[in-house]
Amino acid sequence: MDPAPSRFSSTATIAIIGGGPHALAVLSALHERSYASPQFKDDAAYNLRVGFNSHKLVGTVTVIDPGETFCDMWSRRFHTLGIERLRSPLFAHPHAYDEHALLNFAIRTGRTAEITHPVGAEITRDNIQRSPMGFGFTLHGQPSTALFNDFCTHLAERTPHKWVQETVTEVKRDPATGKYRLRCGDVDVVADAVVVATGPQGRWNIPSPFRPFIGTPSVVHTAELFEAGLTLGEVVINRTAHLAEGSQVLVIGGGLTAAQAALAAVRAGFRVSLRSREALRMRDYDVETEWLDRRHVNRLRFDFLSTPMAERSSFLREATAGGSMPGSYLEELQAAATTGRLELQVEPDIERMVVKRDGDGGDDASNTDHTSLIVDDEVFGLVILATGVALDPSSSPIFKEIRKNFPATFVGGFPQLDESLRWSENEDIFVVGCNAGLQLGPGALNLMGAMRSGILVAEELHDLMWKDTRAHKSQLESNLYGMLEIDSCSSSESDDDDHDDFASCVK
């Protein structure tokens, strides 16, 4: 049914659904395509060519997200989990065409102390050296969450866009124009193209022995924290208020969230068992280092894209299976274990654990008189499931809605996109981020995936965004040539400030 006449309609060249780092990377790349900021020496020159708001030369972008601004929901999740530092290197961020942008922002704002890096050398523009990853050694560093958030705010403020604080509930063809009409609360947005940049979509991973007890005081899944707006520490305190000091808490999981939950329970004065499928693994970055190494990433992508489509979803899940954590967290866990307040356990078959409610000998979850659970003959006052989410974009409302009006093929729960991340042939609907994993590979989960997604989409939508390209034809051809020189990624002799080389590597 067509929207009621009283509904307000807004028009845009491109509508972006989502407001996280991946959405910001798309917005940034759309505006910077062919006018990347490394070409300009200062903000005034950048704003003259990129930051203007001329509808004659540049298209308009509307971003639709329930948050108040870019990375709002993303920042809340980090606060909820108590994450003070990113697990991505300094060169991975939403400014797709300039790997030095976050480092330069830290230098300009005097916040280099918020970067943790391997050697502890002073960070300046002059000491960037070649590194094993193919980037400047300093760019291995990891920014604080606060630094990254402020960088994103700065990038969003200088990049023209309209923000609609709503949730998209319908995407369909506009009968009057043939464009896409997005229903968002009391507003309709009509756009030439749509980019879906929502976060990870899927179902909670819940080990079957604990399913009867989800929703009871005895068991909490960490995904519940985001809905309640509580931190891990607050959940531990609230859920254990009735327990005597020294009671036991069981944490299931082997990743960073599991480590944080276990440490929060230890600090609250409880004895904690951290049970994982395999021995805890230390990894500083959130993906394997090879996927961050521009000398190897093209080979890895080739291997991934050579895998039959039916096997790629399994490849993705295997690549991201099992948890890992930075070395600092592993050291804290090991220190807590030496005090006897924490026990690190390995249980390869979590599904075979025997769980029942303490006191009644059964597994009747409706009985809330007893709050403790017996797990493999041990009594626990609280069980925290830090078992993550099984990626399955097909289960999310927005993908179901788009699929209803614009049919597309899904494989293993993921949309089967083309090489430009297009939803289906002849449709200007694109998907970026982890939900585009069948095209991007395991790197889709990282901010490097955001950068590559942004560039791919910006290249495809260039003619929509930049209406008058004739005056800049030579510059466009020059940039395109640099971006297509993919073979240059394998060279370890190129200069660190070669931005065209970097752009080609993330494409």
Short mmCIF file of C-alpha atoms in Angstrom, two decimals:
data_model
loop_
_atom_site.label_atom_id
_atom_site.label_comp_id
_atom_site.label_asym_id
_atom_site.label_seq_id
_atom_site.Cartn_x
_atom_site.Cartn_y
_atom_site.Cartn_z
CA MET A 1 0.00 0.00 0.00
CA ASP A 2 1.32 3.44 -0.91
CA PRO A 3 2.24 5.73 2.00
CA ALA A 4 -0.45 8.06 3.26
CA PRO A 5 -0.31 11.59 1.78
CA SER A 6 0.34 13.06 5.24
CA ARG A 7 3.65 11.24 5.58
CA PHE A 8 6.72 13.42 5.15
CA SER A 9 9.07 12.35 2.36
CA SER A 10 12.74 13.21 2.09
CA THR A 11 14.89 12.62 -0.97
CA ALA A 12 18.53 11.56 -1.13
CA THR A 13 20.94 10.29 -3.72
CA ILE A 14 22.03 7.47 -1.44
CA ALA A 15 20.47 6.15 1.79
CA ILE A 16 22.66 4.29 4.27
CA ILE A 17 20.92 1.99 6.74
CA GLY A 18 23.03 1.79 9.88
CA GLY A 19 25.24 4.18 11.80
CA GLY A 20 28.32 2.23 12.89
CA PRO A 21 31.93 2.42 11.65
CA HIS A 22 31.06 0.55 8.45
CA ALA A 23 28.35 3.09 7.61
CA LEU A 24 30.76 5.95 8.30
CA ALA A 25 33.36 4.32 6.05
CA VAL A 26 30.83 4.22 3.22
CA LEU A 27 29.83 7.86 3.76
CA SER A 28 33.46 8.95 3.87
CA ALA A 29 34.40 6.98 0.76
CA LEU A 30 31.38 8.26 -1.19
CA HIS A 31 32.45 11.86 -0.61
CA GLU A 32 36.17 11.28 -0.94
CA ARG A 33 36.11 9.17 -4.08
CA SER A 34 38.60 10.90 -6.38
CA TYR A 35 39.06 13.69 -3.84
CA ALA A 36 40.86 11.77 -1.10
CA SER A 37 42.09 13.99 1.74
CA PRO A 38 45.79 12.94 1.42
CA GLN A 39 45.89 15.17 -1.67
CA PHE A 40 45.24 18.24 0.47
CA LYS A 41 47.68 19.86 2.87
CA ASP A 42 45.18 21.31 5.33
CA ASP A 43 41.53 21.22 6.37
CA ALA A 44 40.70 24.41 4.46
CA ALA A 45 41.79 22.87 1.16
CA TYR A 46 39.94 19.66 2.00
CA ASN A 47 36.70 21.45 2.82
CA LEU A 48 36.92 23.56 -0.32
CA ARG A 49 36.70 20.47 -2.54
CA VAL A 50 35.18 17.75 -0.35
CA GLY A 51 33.30 19.35 2.51
CA PHE A 52 31.12 21.62 0.42
CA ASN A 53 27.38 21.09 0.15
CA SER A 54 26.76 21.81 -3.53
CA HIS A 55 23.85 19.84 -4.96
CA LYS A 56 25.08 20.72 -8.44
CA LEU A 57 28.27 18.71 -8.16
CA VAL A 58 27.76 16.20 -5.38
CA GLY A 59 24.91 13.92 -4.41
CA THR A 60 23.31 13.83 -0.99
CA VAL A 61 23.51 11.05 1.58
CA THR A 62 20.93 10.27 4.26
CA VAL A 63 21.94 8.00 7.13
CA ILE A 64 19.16 6.17 9.00
CA ASP A 65 19.93 4.69 12.41
CA PRO A 66 18.21 4.57 15.84
CA GLY A 67 21.30 6.05 17.49
CA GLU A 68 21.81 9.76 18.05
CA THR A 69 24.91 9.99 15.88
CA PHE A 70 27.55 7.89 14.17
CA CYS A 71 28.93 5.00 16.26
CA ASP A 72 26.46 5.76 19.08
CA MET A 73 25.24 2.19 19.44
CA TRP A 74 28.73 0.85 18.77
CA SER A 75 30.19 3.02 21.56
CA ARG A 76 27.47 1.87 23.97
CA ARG A 77 28.41 -1.74 23.31
CA PHE A 78 32.05 -0.99 24.05
CA HIS A 79 31.02 0.76 27.27
CA THR A 80 28.79 -2.17 28.23
CA LEU A 81 31.65 -4.62 27.79
CA GLY A 82 34.22 -2.31 29.36
CA ILE A 83 36.43 -2.27 26.26
CA GLU A 84 38.94 0.56 26.63
CA ARG A 85 41.10 -0.23 23.59
CA LEU A 86 40.36 -1.42 20.08
CA ARG A 87 41.70 -4.72 18.80
CA SER A 88 42.27 -3.22 15.38
CA PRO A 89 45.54 -1.62 14.24
CA LEU A 90 45.86 2.11 13.82
CA PHE A 91 45.58 1.96 10.04
CA ALA A 92 42.10 0.37 10.19
CA HIS A 93 39.38 3.00 10.54
CA PRO A 94 36.49 4.56 8.56
CA HIS A 95 38.70 6.98 6.56
CA ALA A 96 39.04 4.56 3.67
CA TYR A 97 41.52 6.45 1.49
CA ASP A 98 44.09 7.45 4.11
CA GLU A 99 45.63 4.87 6.42
CA HIS A 100 47.44 7.62 8.35
CA ALA A 101 44.28 9.59 9.17
CA LEU A 102 43.78 8.26 12.71
CA LEU A 103 47.49 8.61 13.55
CA ASN A 104 47.50 12.17 12.21
CA PHE A 105 44.39 12.97 14.25
CA ALA A 106 46.11 11.70 17.40
CA ILE A 107 49.18 13.82 16.66
CA ARG A 108 47.15 16.98 15.92
CA THR A 109 45.12 16.62 19.11
CA GLY A 110 48.08 15.70 21.32
CA ARG A 111 46.72 12.26 22.19
CA THR A 112 49.47 9.91 21.05
CA ALA A 113 49.67 8.57 24.61
CA GLU A 114 46.36 6.81 23.90
CA ILE A 115 48.04 4.57 21.33
CA THR A 116 49.51 1.31 22.56
CA HIS A 117 52.15 0.00 20.18
CA PRO A 118 54.78 -2.76 20.25
CA VAL A 119 57.99 -0.83 20.83
CA GLY A 120 57.01 2.20 22.89
CA ALA A 121 58.89 4.59 20.61
CA GLU A 122 57.75 8.20 20.47
CA ILE A 123 55.08 8.61 17.80
CA THR A 124 55.84 11.28 15.23
CA ARG A 125 55.44 11.55 11.49
CA ASP A 126 59.21 11.10 11.12
CA ASN A 127 59.70 7.72 12.80
CA ILE A 128 57.29 5.65 10.70
CA GLN A 129 59.32 2.66 9.55
CA ARG A 130 58.57 -0.36 7.41
CA SER A 131 56.92 -3.16 9.36
CA PRO A 132 56.18 -6.86 8.86
CA MET A 133 52.58 -5.97 7.97
CA GLY A 134 53.61 -3.77 5.10
CA PHE A 135 52.54 -0.62 6.94
CA GLY A 136 54.52 1.83 9.01
CA PHE A 137 55.62 0.24 12.28
CA THR A 138 53.77 2.86 14.30
CA LEU A 139 50.55 1.92 12.53
CA HIS A 140 50.63 -1.43 14.33
CA GLY A 141 49.53 0.44 17.43
CA GLN A 142 46.03 0.15 18.84
CA PRO A 143 44.01 3.28 19.68
CA SER A 144 41.99 3.80 22.81
CA THR A 145 38.23 3.58 22.41
CA ALA A 146 37.92 7.26 23.34
CA LEU A 147 40.44 8.31 20.69
CA PHE A 148 38.71 6.25 18.02
CA ASN A 149 35.27 7.61 18.96
CA ASP A 150 36.49 11.22 18.78
CA PHE A 151 38.14 10.54 15.43
CA CYS A 152 34.85 9.16 14.08
CA THR A 153 32.99 12.22 15.39
CA HIS A 154 35.50 14.50 13.69
CA LEU A 155 35.22 12.58 10.40
CA ALA A 156 31.41 12.62 10.50
CA GLU A 157 31.29 16.37 11.22
CA ARG A 158 33.38 17.20 8.17
CA THR A 159 31.48 14.89 5.81
CA PRO A 160 28.10 16.16 4.53
CA HIS A 161 25.09 13.99 5.35
CA LYS A 162 21.59 14.09 6.79
CA TRP A 163 20.86 12.02 9.90
CA VAL A 164 17.46 10.38 10.47
CA GLN A 165 17.17 8.86 13.95
CA GLU A 166 14.80 6.04 13.15
CA THR A 167 14.67 2.34 12.31
CA VAL A 168 13.96 1.28 8.73
CA THR A 169 10.90 -0.97 8.67
CA GLU A 170 10.18 -1.19 4.95
CA VAL A 171 12.14 -0.97 1.70
CA LYS A 172 10.23 -1.05 -1.57
CA ARG A 173 10.09 0.41 -5.06
CA ASP A 174 8.63 3.89 -5.21
CA PRO A 175 5.90 3.67 -7.87
CA ALA A 176 6.15 7.33 -8.87
CA THR A 177 9.90 7.53 -9.45
CA GLY A 178 11.13 3.94 -9.71
CA LYS A 179 13.60 4.68 -6.91
CA TYR A 180 13.74 3.08 -3.46
CA ARG A 181 11.33 4.19 -0.74
CA LEU A 182 12.40 3.51 2.83
CA ARG A 183 9.86 3.77 5.63
CA CYS A 184 11.44 5.04 8.85
CA GLY A 185 8.98 6.00 11.57
CA ASP A 186 6.97 9.01 10.39
CA VAL A 187 9.40 9.74 7.56
CA ASP A 188 9.88 8.19 4.14
CA VAL A 189 13.26 8.49 2.42
CA VAL A 190 13.32 8.14 -1.35
CA ALA A 191 16.79 7.35 -2.71
CA ASP A 192 18.52 6.33 -5.92
CA ALA A 193 20.58 3.70 -4.08
CA VAL A 194 20.57 1.96 -0.70
CA VAL A 195 23.53 0.70 1.33
CA VAL A 196 22.82 -1.72 4.20
CA ALA A 197 25.52 -1.19 6.82
CA THR A 198 23.99 -2.83 9.86
CA GLY A 199 26.12 -4.69 12.39
CA PRO A 200 26.40 -8.45 12.95
CA GLN A 201 23.05 -10.12 12.48
CA GLY A 202 22.19 -13.55 13.85
CA ARG A 203 21.01 -15.66 16.75
CA TRP A 204 22.49 -16.04 20.19
CA ASN A 205 24.79 -19.00 20.59
CA ILE A 206 23.23 -20.87 23.52
CA PRO A 207 24.62 -24.29 24.51
CA SER A 208 21.64 -26.65 24.60
CA PRO A 209 22.03 -27.68 28.29
CA PHE A 210 21.36 -24.05 29.30
CA ARG A 211 18.47 -23.27 26.96
CA PRO A 212 15.74 -24.20 29.48
CA PHE A 213 17.18 -21.65 31.92
CA ILE A 214 17.51 -18.61 29.63
CA GLY A 215 15.35 -15.86 31.10
CA THR A 216 15.78 -17.08 34.68
CA PRO A 217 17.91 -15.38 37.36
CA SER A 218 20.45 -18.21 37.11
CA VAL A 219 21.64 -17.68 33.52
CA VAL A 220 22.52 -14.55 31.55
CA HIS A 221 23.75 -14.29 27.98
CA THR A 222 26.07 -11.36 27.37
CA ALA A 223 23.89 -10.27 24.42
CA GLU A 224 21.23 -9.38 27.01
CA LEU A 225 23.50 -6.64 28.32
CA PHE A 226 23.06 -4.55 25.17
CA GLU A 227 19.30 -4.62 25.52
CA ALA A 228 19.36 -3.75 29.23
CA GLY A 229 22.03 -1.07 28.91
CA LEU A 230 24.03 -2.54 31.81
CA THR A 231 27.76 -3.12 32.06
CA LEU A 232 29.21 -6.54 32.75
CA GLY A 233 30.16 -5.46 36.27
CA GLU A 234 26.63 -4.22 36.97
CA VAL A 235 25.12 -7.49 35.75
CA VAL A 236 27.41 -9.54 37.96
CA ILE A 237 26.56 -7.39 40.99
CA ASN A 238 22.79 -7.40 40.30
CA ARG A 239 22.53 -11.10 39.58
CA THR A 240 24.68 -12.14 42.55
CA ALA A 241 23.30 -9.75 45.20
CA HIS A 242 21.58 -12.64 47.00
CA LEU A 243 24.67 -14.88 47.00
CA ALA A 244 27.09 -15.22 49.86
CA GLU A 245 30.64 -14.05 49.27
CA GLY A 246 32.70 -16.92 47.95
CA SER A 247 29.83 -18.43 45.97
CA GLN A 248 30.72 -19.82 42.56
CA VAL A 249 30.12 -18.20 39.19
CA LEU A 250 30.50 -20.12 35.94
CA VAL A 251 31.49 -18.34 32.72
CA ILE A 252 31.17 -20.20 29.43
CA GLY A 253 33.31 -18.92 26.55
CA GLY A 254 36.88 -18.38 25.43
CA GLY A 255 36.97 -14.86 24.02
CA LEU A 256 37.48 -11.33 25.26
CA THR A 257 33.94 -10.99 26.63
CA ALA A 258 34.34 -14.22 28.60
CA ALA A 259 37.59 -12.93 30.08
CA GLN A 260 35.96 -9.64 31.07
CA ALA A 261 33.00 -11.42 32.67
CA ALA A 262 35.27 -13.75 34.63
CA LEU A 263 37.46 -10.90 35.89
CA ALA A 264 34.38 -8.85 36.87
CA ALA A 265 33.09 -11.76 38.97
CA VAL A 266 36.49 -12.24 40.60
CA ARG A 267 36.62 -8.55 41.53
CA ALA A 268 33.13 -8.87 43.03
CA GLY A 269 34.51 -11.46 45.45
CA PHE A 270 33.28 -14.72 43.90
CA ARG A 271 35.06 -17.90 42.99
CA VAL A 272 34.92 -18.25 39.23
CA SER A 273 35.25 -21.10 36.77
CA LEU A 274 35.98 -20.03 33.20
CA ARG A 275 35.12 -22.95 30.92
CA SER A 276 36.04 -22.92 27.21
CA ARG A 277 36.06 -25.50 24.42
CA GLU A 278 39.82 -25.21 24.01
CA ALA A 279 42.76 -23.62 25.77
CA LEU A 280 42.57 -19.83 25.84
CA ARG A 281 44.30 -18.16 22.91
CA MET A 282 46.19 -14.88 22.92
CA ARG A 283 45.74 -12.66 19.86
CA ASP A 284 46.25 -8.90 19.89
CA TYR A 285 44.07 -8.20 16.85
CA ASP A 286 40.50 -9.32 16.27
CA VAL A 287 41.36 -11.25 13.09
CA GLU A 288 44.39 -13.29 12.10
CA THR A 289 47.34 -11.01 11.36
CA GLU A 290 47.61 -12.22 7.76
CA TRP A 291 44.21 -10.66 6.98
CA LEU A 292 45.70 -7.31 8.06
CA ASP A 293 48.91 -7.70 6.07
CA ARG A 294 48.53 -6.00 2.71
CA ARG A 295 51.29 -8.15 1.22
CA HIS A 296 49.24 -11.30 1.84
CA VAL A 297 45.62 -10.20 1.93
CA ASN A 298 45.09 -10.36 -1.84
CA ARG A 299 46.29 -13.96 -1.89
CA LEU A 300 43.99 -14.80 1.02
CA ARG A 301 41.05 -13.18 -0.75
CA PHE A 302 41.85 -15.07 -3.93
CA ASP A 303 41.92 -18.36 -2.01
CA PHE A 304 38.65 -17.47 -0.32
CA LEU A 305 36.90 -16.41 -3.53
CA SER A 306 38.16 -19.59 -5.24
CA THR A 307 36.21 -21.58 -2.67
CA PRO A 308 32.79 -22.73 -3.95
CA MET A 309 30.03 -20.41 -2.75
CA ALA A 310 28.35 -23.22 -0.82
CA GLU A 311 31.50 -23.67 1.29
CA ARG A 312 32.27 -20.03 2.03
CA SER A 313 29.82 -19.65 4.91
CA SER A 314 31.44 -22.65 6.62
CA PHE A 315 34.85 -21.11 5.92
CA LEU A 316 33.72 -17.88 7.58
CA ARG A 317 32.42 -19.63 10.68
CA GLU A 318 35.56 -21.75 11.01
CA ALA A 319 37.78 -18.69 10.64
CA THR A 320 35.92 -16.90 13.42
CA ALA A 321 35.21 -19.94 15.61
CA GLY A 322 36.65 -20.03 19.08
CA GLY A 323 37.62 -16.97 21.02
CA SER A 324 40.82 -15.08 21.57
CA MET A 325 41.94 -12.18 23.72
CA PRO A 326 44.79 -9.68 24.01
CA GLY A 327 47.78 -10.78 26.03
CA SER A 328 47.02 -8.32 28.84
CA TYR A 329 43.70 -10.06 29.59
CA LEU A 330 45.28 -13.50 29.49
CA GLU A 331 47.89 -12.32 32.00
CA GLU A 332 45.15 -11.02 34.32
CA LEU A 333 43.32 -14.35 34.14
CA GLN A 334 46.47 -16.30 34.88
CA ALA A 335 47.25 -14.00 37.81
CA ALA A 336 43.74 -14.52 39.21
CA ALA A 337 44.16 -18.28 38.78
CA THR A 338 47.28 -18.26 40.97
CA THR A 339 45.23 -16.77 43.83
CA GLY A 340 42.73 -19.63 43.71
CA ARG A 341 39.81 -17.29 42.93
CA LEU A 342 39.68 -18.38 39.29
CA GLU A 343 39.88 -21.80 37.68
CA LEU A 344 40.55 -22.13 33.96
CA GLN A 345 38.82 -25.22 32.59
CA VAL A 346 38.73 -26.81 29.14
CA GLU A 347 35.59 -28.70 28.10
CA PRO A 348 35.67 -29.69 24.41
CA ASP A 349 32.05 -30.82 24.44
CA ILE A 350 30.03 -28.10 26.14
CA GLU A 351 26.85 -29.67 24.75
CA ARG A 352 27.29 -32.76 26.92
CA MET A 353 27.31 -30.94 30.23
CA VAL A 354 24.58 -31.97 32.66
CA VAL A 355 22.65 -28.99 34.06
CA LYS A 356 19.84 -28.99 36.60
CA ARG A 357 18.39 -26.69 39.20
CA ASP A 358 19.81 -26.98 42.68
CA GLY A 359 17.40 -28.42 45.21
CA ASP A 360 14.77 -30.03 43.01
CA GLY A 361 16.84 -32.57 41.11
CA GLY A 362 15.33 -31.54 37.80
CA ASP A 363 15.69 -29.10 34.99
CA ASP A 364 12.34 -27.33 35.34
CA ALA A 365 13.21 -23.73 34.54
CA SER A 366 9.77 -22.51 35.66
CA ASN A 367 10.69 -23.22 39.25
CA THR A 368 12.30 -19.98 40.45
CA ASP A 369 12.40 -20.82 44.16
CA HIS A 370 15.99 -21.97 43.77
CA THR A 371 18.42 -19.66 42.01
CA SER A 372 21.49 -21.89 41.80
CA LEU A 373 22.29 -24.43 39.10
CA ILE A 374 24.16 -27.68 39.34
CA VAL A 375 26.50 -28.05 36.36
CA ASP A 376 28.35 -31.36 36.21
CA ASP A 377 27.83 -31.83 39.95
CA GLU A 378 29.13 -28.36 40.89
CA VAL A 379 26.82 -25.66 42.31
CA PHE A 380 26.91 -22.21 40.67
CA GLY A 381 24.95 -19.17 41.78
CA LEU A 382 25.20 -17.61 38.33
CA VAL A 383 26.09 -18.81 34.84
CA ILE A 384 27.27 -16.21 32.30
CA LEU A 385 27.13 -17.32 28.66
CA ALA A 386 29.77 -15.37 26.75
CA THR A 387 29.20 -17.50 23.68
CA GLY A 388 28.54 -14.79 21.11
CA VAL A 389 26.18 -14.75 18.16
CA ALA A 390 25.92 -17.18 15.25
CA LEU A 391 26.11 -14.94 12.18
CA ASP A 392 22.94 -15.30 10.14
CA PRO A 393 21.91 -12.11 8.30
CA SER A 394 18.90 -13.90 6.81
CA SER A 395 17.26 -13.90 10.26
CA SER A 396 17.35 -10.11 10.71
CA PRO A 397 14.21 -8.01 10.08
CA ILE A 398 15.85 -5.63 7.61
CA PHE A 399 17.19 -8.43 5.40
CA LYS A 400 13.84 -10.21 5.50
CA GLU A 401 12.12 -6.98 4.46
CA ILE A 402 14.48 -6.25 1.56
CA ARG A 403 14.36 -9.85 0.41
CA LYS A 404 10.56 -9.73 0.33
CA ASN A 405 10.46 -6.95 -2.28
CA PHE A 406 13.82 -7.57 -3.96
CA PRO A 407 14.49 -11.32 -4.18
CA ALA A 408 18.10 -12.43 -3.76
CA THR A 409 20.01 -15.65 -3.24
CA PHE A 410 21.25 -16.51 0.26
CA VAL A 411 23.89 -19.15 1.02
CA GLY A 412 24.33 -20.37 4.58
CA GLY A 413 22.38 -17.38 5.86
CA PHE A 414 24.50 -14.81 3.97
CA PRO A 415 23.40 -12.83 0.88
CA GLN A 416 25.19 -13.88 -2.29
CA LEU A 417 26.45 -10.50 -3.49
CA ASP A 418 28.41 -9.71 -6.63
CA GLU A 419 31.99 -8.44 -6.58
CA SER A 420 30.74 -4.87 -6.02
CA LEU A 421 28.69 -5.98 -2.99
CA ARG A 422 25.49 -5.49 -4.98
CA TRP A 423 22.37 -7.24 -3.65
CA SER A 424 21.21 -8.54 -7.02
CA GLU A 425 21.61 -7.76 -10.69
CA ASN A 426 20.20 -4.39 -11.80
CA GLU A 427 19.47 -3.29 -8.21
CA ASP A 428 21.36 -0.43 -6.58
CA ILE A 429 21.17 -2.06 -3.15
CA PHE A 430 24.50 -2.88 -1.50
CA VAL A 431 25.53 -4.70 1.67
CA VAL A 432 28.74 -3.94 3.58
CA GLY A 433 30.48 -5.22 6.69
CA CYS A 434 30.32 -8.68 8.19
CA ASN A 435 27.01 -9.39 6.46
CA ALA A 436 28.91 -9.22 3.16
CA GLY A 437 31.20 -12.01 4.31
CA LEU A 438 30.69 -14.24 1.26
CA GLN A 439 32.51 -11.62 -0.82
CA LEU A 440 34.85 -10.02 1.71
CA GLY A 441 35.98 -13.10 3.62
CA PRO A 442 36.95 -13.16 7.32
CA GLY A 443 38.33 -9.64 6.99
CA ALA A 444 34.73 -8.42 6.73
CA LEU A 445 34.49 -8.53 10.52
CA ASN A 446 37.35 -6.08 10.98
CA LEU A 447 37.58 -2.35 10.34
CA MET A 448 39.75 -3.23 7.34
CA GLY A 449 36.58 -4.79 5.94
CA ALA A 450 34.85 -1.44 6.50
CA MET A 451 37.52 0.37 4.50
CA ARG A 452 37.39 -2.08 1.62
CA SER A 453 33.57 -2.08 1.60
CA GLY A 454 33.51 1.70 1.49
CA ILE A 455 35.83 1.85 -1.49
CA LEU A 456 33.99 -0.86 -3.43
CA VAL A 457 30.63 0.84 -2.97
CA ALA A 458 32.02 4.31 -3.68
CA GLU A 459 33.52 3.09 -6.94
CA GLU A 460 30.22 1.57 -8.01
CA LEU A 461 28.14 4.63 -7.06
CA HIS A 462 30.57 7.26 -8.27
CA ASP A 463 28.38 8.42 -11.16
CA LEU A 464 25.46 8.94 -8.78
CA MET A 465 27.47 10.93 -6.25
CA TRP A 466 29.55 13.13 -8.56
CA LYS A 467 27.28 14.68 -11.16
CA ASP A 468 29.91 16.75 -13.01
CA THR A 469 33.08 14.76 -13.59
CA ARG A 470 34.28 16.40 -16.79
CA ALA A 471 36.24 19.15 -15.08
CA HIS A 472 38.15 16.58 -13.06
CA LYS A 473 38.57 13.91 -15.73
CA SER A 474 42.35 13.78 -15.63
CA GLN A 475 42.39 13.56 -11.85
CA LEU A 476 39.82 10.76 -11.88
CA GLU A 477 41.80 8.76 -14.41
CA SER A 478 44.97 9.23 -12.39
CA ASN A 479 43.34 7.99 -9.20
CA LEU A 480 41.66 5.07 -10.92
CA TYR A 481 45.00 4.02 -12.39
CA GLY A 482 46.58 4.07 -8.94
CA MET A 483 43.73 2.06 -7.42
CA LEU A 484 43.91 -0.62 -10.10
CA GLU A 485 47.62 -1.29 -9.56
CA ILE A 486 46.93 -4.18 -7.22
CA ASP A 487 50.25 -5.87 -7.93
CA SER A 488 52.02 -3.06 -6.09
CA CYS A 489 50.68 -4.51 -2.81
CA SER A 490 53.22 -7.29 -2.94
CA SER A 491 56.15 -4.89 -3.01
CA SER A 492 57.88 -4.35 0.30
CA GLU A 493 59.92 -1.45 -1.08
CA SER A 494 57.12 1.10 -1.52
CA ASP A 495 57.00 4.20 0.67
CA ASP A 496 54.67 4.26 3.65
CA ASP A 497 53.03 7.48 2.50
CA ASP A 498 52.05 6.02 -0.87
CA HIS A 499 48.30 6.39 -0.47
CA ASP A 500 47.43 5.18 -3.96
CA ASP A 501 49.20 1.93 -3.11
CA PHE A 502 47.15 1.61 0.04
CA ALA A 503 43.88 2.29 -1.78
CA SER A 504 44.64 -0.46 -4.26
CA CYS A 505 45.39 -2.90 -1.48
CA VAL A 506 42.09 -2.50 0.34
CA LYS A 507 40.04 -2.63 -2.81
#
